[in-house]
Amino acid sequence: MQEDLLTKSGVADVLGTNPMRVTRFIERNEINTVKKEGKRELFKLTQFNALKEELNAPEAKKDAQSHSFSKDDYILTLKQQLKEQQQQYEQVIESKDETISSLKETIATSQKSYDDMKDQLAVKDNQITSLTKLTNNAQTLNMVDKDPKRIQAAHGDAERSNEKTSSSDETDDSTKKPPKKHWWPWSR
């Protein structure tokens, strides 16, 4: 009699279905356990003849096939997901590489612009130096073209005005006013 008694999973194995379907059949048809051994509930296989017929029906087979997931299906699904993740990862890497290339091009362009501006500044500095030299030469030529007597007179006037300021500093001591006397020293 022990051989006829099976657990839910044992019934599922014999009928070729999953234990959840056996559990739902038990609840739906209110099948009672024949014997309990601890937590294990034992059933007679004959109690599941209706389930066996239900499973052998063509509609049930199609339904079972559409809802069942074999290990191979699960592995194929996981492989497909991994492949999709790998493609996404490769796209992200490619996008980052494109961004890096674009930034390198921008840096190269900026460096070229900077070098061009440096060259232009050097040209400007050379032009300023040349203009300063030309201005000095023009002033020198202008001075040479003037009457040498006027140049000497201008130099002489400049020297005399320098002498006057130094001599007037010496002679101004006599023309200075005496210091003003205040009343408070006498109040003592």
PDB file of C-alpha atoms in Angstrom:
ATOM      1  CA  MET A   1       0.000   0.000   0.000  1.00  0.00           C
ATOM      2  CA  GLN A   2       2.990   2.293   0.621  1.00  0.00           C
ATOM      3  CA  GLU A   3       3.953   2.070  -3.072  1.00  0.00           C
ATOM      4  CA  ASP A   4       0.599   3.499  -4.178  1.00  0.00           C
ATOM      5  CA  LEU A   5       0.993   6.598  -1.989  1.00  0.00           C
ATOM      6  CA  LEU A   6       2.837   9.525  -3.536  1.00  0.00           C
ATOM      7  CA  THR A   7       3.644  13.115  -2.616  1.00  0.00           C
ATOM      8  CA  LYS A   8       2.512  16.026  -4.829  1.00  0.00           C
ATOM      9  CA  SER A   9       5.860  16.097  -6.592  1.00  0.00           C
ATOM     10  CA  GLY A  10       5.778  12.302  -7.008  1.00  0.00           C
ATOM     11  CA  VAL A  11       2.345  12.555  -8.660  1.00  0.00           C
ATOM     12  CA  ALA A  12       3.644  15.357 -10.877  1.00  0.00           C
ATOM     13  CA  ASP A  13       6.619  13.224 -11.976  1.00  0.00           C
ATOM     14  CA  VAL A  14       4.424  10.223 -12.803  1.00  0.00           C
ATOM     15  CA  LEU A  15       1.936  12.365 -14.764  1.00  0.00           C
ATOM     16  CA  GLY A  16       4.638  14.439 -16.482  1.00  0.00           C
ATOM     17  CA  THR A  17       3.553  17.822 -15.178  1.00  0.00           C
ATOM     18  CA  ASN A  18       4.738  20.283 -12.557  1.00  0.00           C
ATOM     19  CA  PRO A  19       3.900  20.133  -8.813  1.00  0.00           C
ATOM     20  CA  MET A  20       2.042  23.462  -8.917  1.00  0.00           C
ATOM     21  CA  ARG A  21      -0.489  22.075 -11.354  1.00  0.00           C
ATOM     22  CA  VAL A  22      -1.026  19.076  -9.074  1.00  0.00           C
ATOM     23  CA  THR A  23      -1.526  21.451  -6.100  1.00  0.00           C
ATOM     24  CA  ARG A  24      -4.104  23.496  -8.040  1.00  0.00           C
ATOM     25  CA  PHE A  25      -5.920  20.276  -9.071  1.00  0.00           C
ATOM     26  CA  ILE A  26      -6.025  19.164  -5.411  1.00  0.00           C
ATOM     27  CA  GLU A  27      -7.438  22.516  -4.278  1.00  0.00           C
ATOM     28  CA  ARG A  28      -9.946  22.729  -7.134  1.00  0.00           C
ATOM     29  CA  ASN A  29     -11.264  19.170  -6.687  1.00  0.00           C
ATOM     30  CA  GLU A  30     -10.900  19.164  -2.893  1.00  0.00           C
ATOM     31  CA  ILE A  31      -8.899  15.954  -2.815  1.00  0.00           C
ATOM     32  CA  ASN A  32      -8.072  14.743   0.693  1.00  0.00           C
ATOM     33  CA  THR A  33      -4.769  13.282   1.731  1.00  0.00           C
ATOM     34  CA  VAL A  34      -4.704   9.574   2.373  1.00  0.00           C
ATOM     35  CA  LYS A  35      -1.929   9.759   4.900  1.00  0.00           C
ATOM     36  CA  LYS A  36       0.359  12.351   6.491  1.00  0.00           C
ATOM     37  CA  GLU A  37       3.933  11.625   7.433  1.00  0.00           C
ATOM     38  CA  GLY A  38       5.181  14.660   9.290  1.00  0.00           C
ATOM     39  CA  LYS A  39       4.752  17.542   6.888  1.00  0.00           C
ATOM     40  CA  ARG A  40       4.438  15.310   3.829  1.00  0.00           C
ATOM     41  CA  GLU A  41       0.976  14.699   2.442  1.00  0.00           C
ATOM     42  CA  LEU A  42       0.528  11.403   0.602  1.00  0.00           C
ATOM     43  CA  PHE A  43      -2.054  10.721  -2.122  1.00  0.00           C
ATOM     44  CA  LYS A  44      -3.171   7.719  -4.163  1.00  0.00           C
ATOM     45  CA  LEU A  45      -2.380   7.934  -7.854  1.00  0.00           C
ATOM     46  CA  THR A  46      -5.924   6.847  -8.674  1.00  0.00           C
ATOM     47  CA  GLN A  47      -7.206  10.124  -7.201  1.00  0.00           C
ATOM     48  CA  PHE A  48      -5.609  11.928 -10.156  1.00  0.00           C
ATOM     49  CA  ASN A  49      -7.207  10.042 -13.049  1.00  0.00           C
ATOM     50  CA  ALA A  50      -9.192  13.163 -13.957  1.00  0.00           C
ATOM     51  CA  LEU A  51      -5.975  15.183 -14.041  1.00  0.00           C
ATOM     52  CA  LYS A  52      -4.364  12.507 -16.207  1.00  0.00           C
ATOM     53  CA  GLU A  53      -7.224  12.762 -18.721  1.00  0.00           C
ATOM     54  CA  GLU A  54      -7.051  16.527 -18.572  1.00  0.00           C
ATOM     55  CA  LEU A  55      -3.338  16.434 -19.357  1.00  0.00           C
ATOM     56  CA  ASN A  56      -3.821  14.014 -22.261  1.00  0.00           C
ATOM     57  CA  ALA A  57      -6.409  16.272 -23.949  1.00  0.00           C
ATOM     58  CA  PRO A  58      -4.954  17.998 -27.084  1.00  0.00           C
ATOM     59  CA  GLU A  59      -5.846  21.518 -25.845  1.00  0.00           C
ATOM     60  CA  ALA A  60      -4.127  20.894 -22.529  1.00  0.00           C
ATOM     61  CA  LYS A  61      -0.965  19.721 -24.275  1.00  0.00           C
ATOM     62  CA  LYS A  62      -0.824  22.900 -26.361  1.00  0.00           C
ATOM     63  CA  ASP A  63      -1.503  25.018 -23.290  1.00  0.00           C
ATOM     64  CA  ALA A  64       1.135  23.177 -21.264  1.00  0.00           C
ATOM     65  CA  GLN A  65       3.696  23.623 -24.023  1.00  0.00           C
ATOM     66  CA  SER A  66       2.986  27.341 -24.285  1.00  0.00           C
ATOM     67  CA  HIS A  67       3.324  27.858 -20.519  1.00  0.00           C
ATOM     68  CA  SER A  68       6.224  25.545 -19.806  1.00  0.00           C
ATOM     69  CA  PHE A  69       9.782  26.731 -19.754  1.00  0.00           C
ATOM     70  CA  SER A  70      12.454  24.128 -20.143  1.00  0.00           C
ATOM     71  CA  LYS A  71      15.985  24.671 -18.915  1.00  0.00           C
ATOM     72  CA  ASP A  72      17.173  24.946 -22.505  1.00  0.00           C
ATOM     73  CA  ASP A  73      14.646  27.711 -23.208  1.00  0.00           C
ATOM     74  CA  TYR A  74      15.775  29.521 -20.086  1.00  0.00           C
ATOM     75  CA  ILE A  75      19.437  29.192 -21.092  1.00  0.00           C
ATOM     76  CA  LEU A  76      18.685  30.451 -24.613  1.00  0.00           C
ATOM     77  CA  THR A  77      16.800  33.427 -23.169  1.00  0.00           C
ATOM     78  CA  LEU A  78      19.715  34.262 -20.884  1.00  0.00           C
ATOM     79  CA  LYS A  79      22.172  33.943 -23.762  1.00  0.00           C
ATOM     80  CA  GLN A  80      20.047  36.298 -25.851  1.00  0.00           C
ATOM     81  CA  GLN A  81      19.902  38.816 -23.008  1.00  0.00           C
ATOM     82  CA  LEU A  82      23.677  38.622 -22.560  1.00  0.00           C
ATOM     83  CA  LYS A  83      24.177  39.147 -26.289  1.00  0.00           C
ATOM     84  CA  GLU A  84      21.919  42.234 -26.213  1.00  0.00           C
ATOM     85  CA  GLN A  85      23.789  43.610 -23.204  1.00  0.00           C
ATOM     86  CA  GLN A  86      27.088  43.041 -24.965  1.00  0.00           C
ATOM     87  CA  GLN A  87      25.829  44.932 -28.035  1.00  0.00           C
ATOM     88  CA  GLN A  88      24.681  47.811 -25.830  1.00  0.00           C
ATOM     89  CA  TYR A  89      28.054  47.852 -24.089  1.00  0.00           C
ATOM     90  CA  GLU A  90      29.872  47.907 -27.441  1.00  0.00           C
ATOM     91  CA  GLN A  91      27.659  50.786 -28.605  1.00  0.00           C
ATOM     92  CA  VAL A  92      28.488  52.736 -25.442  1.00  0.00           C
ATOM     93  CA  ILE A  93      32.213  52.099 -25.972  1.00  0.00           C
ATOM     94  CA  GLU A  94      31.944  53.172 -29.616  1.00  0.00           C
ATOM     95  CA  SER A  95      30.077  56.322 -28.611  1.00  0.00           C
ATOM     96  CA  LYS A  96      32.753  57.162 -26.032  1.00  0.00           C
ATOM     97  CA  ASP A  97      35.487  56.594 -28.622  1.00  0.00           C
ATOM     98  CA  GLU A  98      33.719  58.973 -31.029  1.00  0.00           C
ATOM     99  CA  THR A  99      33.406  61.583 -28.286  1.00  0.00           C
ATOM    100  CA  ILE A 100      37.102  61.271 -27.444  1.00  0.00           C
ATOM    101  CA  SER A 101      38.055  61.631 -31.120  1.00  0.00           C
ATOM    102  CA  SER A 102      35.842  64.700 -31.432  1.00  0.00           C
ATOM    103  CA  LEU A 103      37.416  66.268 -28.342  1.00  0.00           C
ATOM    104  CA  LYS A 104      40.910  65.573 -29.670  1.00  0.00           C
ATOM    105  CA  GLU A 105      40.006  67.314 -32.936  1.00  0.00           C
ATOM    106  CA  THR A 106      38.630  70.291 -30.999  1.00  0.00           C
ATOM    107  CA  ILE A 107      41.836  70.511 -28.957  1.00  0.00           C
ATOM    108  CA  ALA A 108      43.963  70.356 -32.122  1.00  0.00           C
ATOM    109  CA  THR A 109      41.897  73.125 -33.727  1.00  0.00           C
ATOM    110  CA  SER A 110      42.145  75.268 -30.595  1.00  0.00           C
ATOM    111  CA  GLN A 111      45.907  74.710 -30.431  1.00  0.00           C
ATOM    112  CA  LYS A 112      46.251  75.770 -34.076  1.00  0.00           C
ATOM    113  CA  SER A 113      44.218  78.926 -33.397  1.00  0.00           C
ATOM    114  CA  TYR A 114      46.366  79.667 -30.356  1.00  0.00           C
ATOM    115  CA  ASP A 115      49.565  79.228 -32.379  1.00  0.00           C
ATOM    116  CA  ASP A 116      48.176  81.510 -35.131  1.00  0.00           C
ATOM    117  CA  MET A 117      47.357  84.209 -32.570  1.00  0.00           C
ATOM    118  CA  LYS A 118      50.858  83.886 -31.076  1.00  0.00           C
ATOM    119  CA  ASP A 119      52.331  84.365 -34.552  1.00  0.00           C
ATOM    120  CA  GLN A 120      50.126  87.402 -35.143  1.00  0.00           C
ATOM    121  CA  LEU A 121      51.240  88.906 -31.810  1.00  0.00           C
ATOM    122  CA  ALA A 122      54.883  88.369 -32.785  1.00  0.00           C
ATOM    123  CA  VAL A 123      54.247  90.129 -36.121  1.00  0.00           C
ATOM    124  CA  LYS A 124      52.532  93.008 -34.259  1.00  0.00           C
ATOM    125  CA  ASP A 125      55.468  93.348 -31.854  1.00  0.00           C
ATOM    126  CA  ASN A 126      57.888  93.443 -34.802  1.00  0.00           C
ATOM    127  CA  GLN A 127      55.750  96.113 -36.498  1.00  0.00           C
ATOM    128  CA  ILE A 128      55.712  98.225 -33.319  1.00  0.00           C
ATOM    129  CA  THR A 129      59.494  97.920 -33.017  1.00  0.00           C
ATOM    130  CA  SER A 130      59.929  98.904 -36.667  1.00  0.00           C
ATOM    131  CA  LEU A 131      57.569 101.888 -36.285  1.00  0.00           C
ATOM    132  CA  THR A 132      59.444 103.056 -33.182  1.00  0.00           C
ATOM    133  CA  LYS A 133      62.733 102.925 -35.072  1.00  0.00           C
ATOM    134  CA  LEU A 134      61.207 104.799 -38.020  1.00  0.00           C
ATOM    135  CA  THR A 135      59.794 107.458 -35.688  1.00  0.00           C
ATOM    136  CA  ASN A 136      63.193 107.953 -34.025  1.00  0.00           C
ATOM    137  CA  ASN A 137      64.863 108.173 -37.438  1.00  0.00           C
ATOM    138  CA  ALA A 138      62.262 110.697 -38.604  1.00  0.00           C
ATOM    139  CA  GLN A 139      62.852 112.858 -35.527  1.00  0.00           C
ATOM    140  CA  THR A 140      66.590 112.677 -36.040  1.00  0.00           C
ATOM    141  CA  LEU A 141      66.254 113.669 -39.699  1.00  0.00           C
ATOM    142  CA  ASN A 142      63.914 116.494 -38.760  1.00  0.00           C
ATOM    143  CA  MET A 143      66.464 117.812 -36.280  1.00  0.00           C
ATOM    144  CA  VAL A 144      69.275 117.575 -38.853  1.00  0.00           C
ATOM    145  CA  ASP A 145      67.192 119.441 -41.420  1.00  0.00           C
ATOM    146  CA  LYS A 146      66.692 122.367 -39.068  1.00  0.00           C
ATOM    147  CA  ASP A 147      69.156 125.193 -38.849  1.00  0.00           C
ATOM    148  CA  PRO A 148      72.104 124.104 -36.666  1.00  0.00           C
ATOM    149  CA  LYS A 149      72.179 127.531 -35.038  1.00  0.00           C
ATOM    150  CA  ARG A 150      68.595 127.139 -33.909  1.00  0.00           C
ATOM    151  CA  ILE A 151      69.436 123.732 -32.510  1.00  0.00           C
ATOM    152  CA  GLN A 152      72.376 125.204 -30.593  1.00  0.00           C
ATOM    153  CA  ALA A 153      70.232 128.116 -29.457  1.00  0.00           C
ATOM    154  CA  ALA A 154      67.599 125.707 -28.237  1.00  0.00           C
ATOM    155  CA  HIS A 155      70.260 123.752 -26.421  1.00  0.00           C
ATOM    156  CA  GLY A 156      71.722 126.983 -25.013  1.00  0.00           C
ATOM    157  CA  ASP A 157      68.339 128.210 -23.786  1.00  0.00           C
ATOM    158  CA  ALA A 158      67.730 124.880 -22.132  1.00  0.00           C
ATOM    159  CA  GLU A 159      71.118 125.020 -20.414  1.00  0.00           C
ATOM    160  CA  ARG A 160      70.589 128.630 -19.282  1.00  0.00           C
ATOM    161  CA  SER A 161      67.174 127.842 -17.858  1.00  0.00           C
ATOM    162  CA  ASN A 162      68.727 124.972 -15.912  1.00  0.00           C
ATOM    163  CA  GLU A 163      71.457 127.328 -14.614  1.00  0.00           C
ATOM    164  CA  LYS A 164      68.894 129.959 -13.644  1.00  0.00           C
ATOM    165  CA  THR A 165      66.849 127.538 -11.635  1.00  0.00           C
ATOM    166  CA  SER A 166      69.903 126.349  -9.756  1.00  0.00           C
ATOM    167  CA  SER A 167      71.254 129.907  -9.195  1.00  0.00           C
ATOM    168  CA  SER A 168      67.852 131.268  -8.270  1.00  0.00           C
ATOM    169  CA  ASP A 169      67.644 128.626  -5.600  1.00  0.00           C
ATOM    170  CA  GLU A 170      70.866 130.037  -4.149  1.00  0.00           C
ATOM    171  CA  THR A 171      69.849 133.735  -4.367  1.00  0.00           C
ATOM    172  CA  ASP A 172      66.336 133.228  -3.158  1.00  0.00           C
ATOM    173  CA  ASP A 173      67.544 132.909   0.410  1.00  0.00           C
ATOM    174  CA  SER A 174      68.037 136.705   0.614  1.00  0.00           C
ATOM    175  CA  THR A 175      64.634 137.508  -0.769  1.00  0.00           C
ATOM    176  CA  LYS A 176      62.856 135.143   1.511  1.00  0.00           C
ATOM    177  CA  LYS A 177      60.593 136.596   4.164  1.00  0.00           C
ATOM    178  CA  PRO A 178      61.642 136.242   7.753  1.00  0.00           C
ATOM    179  CA  PRO A 179      59.704 133.696   9.718  1.00  0.00           C
ATOM    180  CA  LYS A 180      56.582 134.997  11.315  1.00  0.00           C
ATOM    181  CA  LYS A 181      56.729 135.479  15.017  1.00  0.00           C
ATOM    182  CA  HIS A 182      53.950 134.266  17.205  1.00  0.00           C
ATOM    183  CA  TRP A 183      52.633 135.746  20.472  1.00  0.00           C
ATOM    184  CA  TRP A 184      52.680 132.598  22.605  1.00  0.00           C
ATOM    185  CA  PRO A 185      56.405 132.504  23.288  1.00  0.00           C
ATOM    186  CA  TRP A 186      56.015 135.926  25.060  1.00  0.00           C
ATOM    187  CA  SER A 187      53.181 134.804  27.244  1.00  0.00           C
ATOM    188  CA  ARG A 188      55.426 132.919  29.585  1.00  0.00           C
TER     189      ARG A 188
END
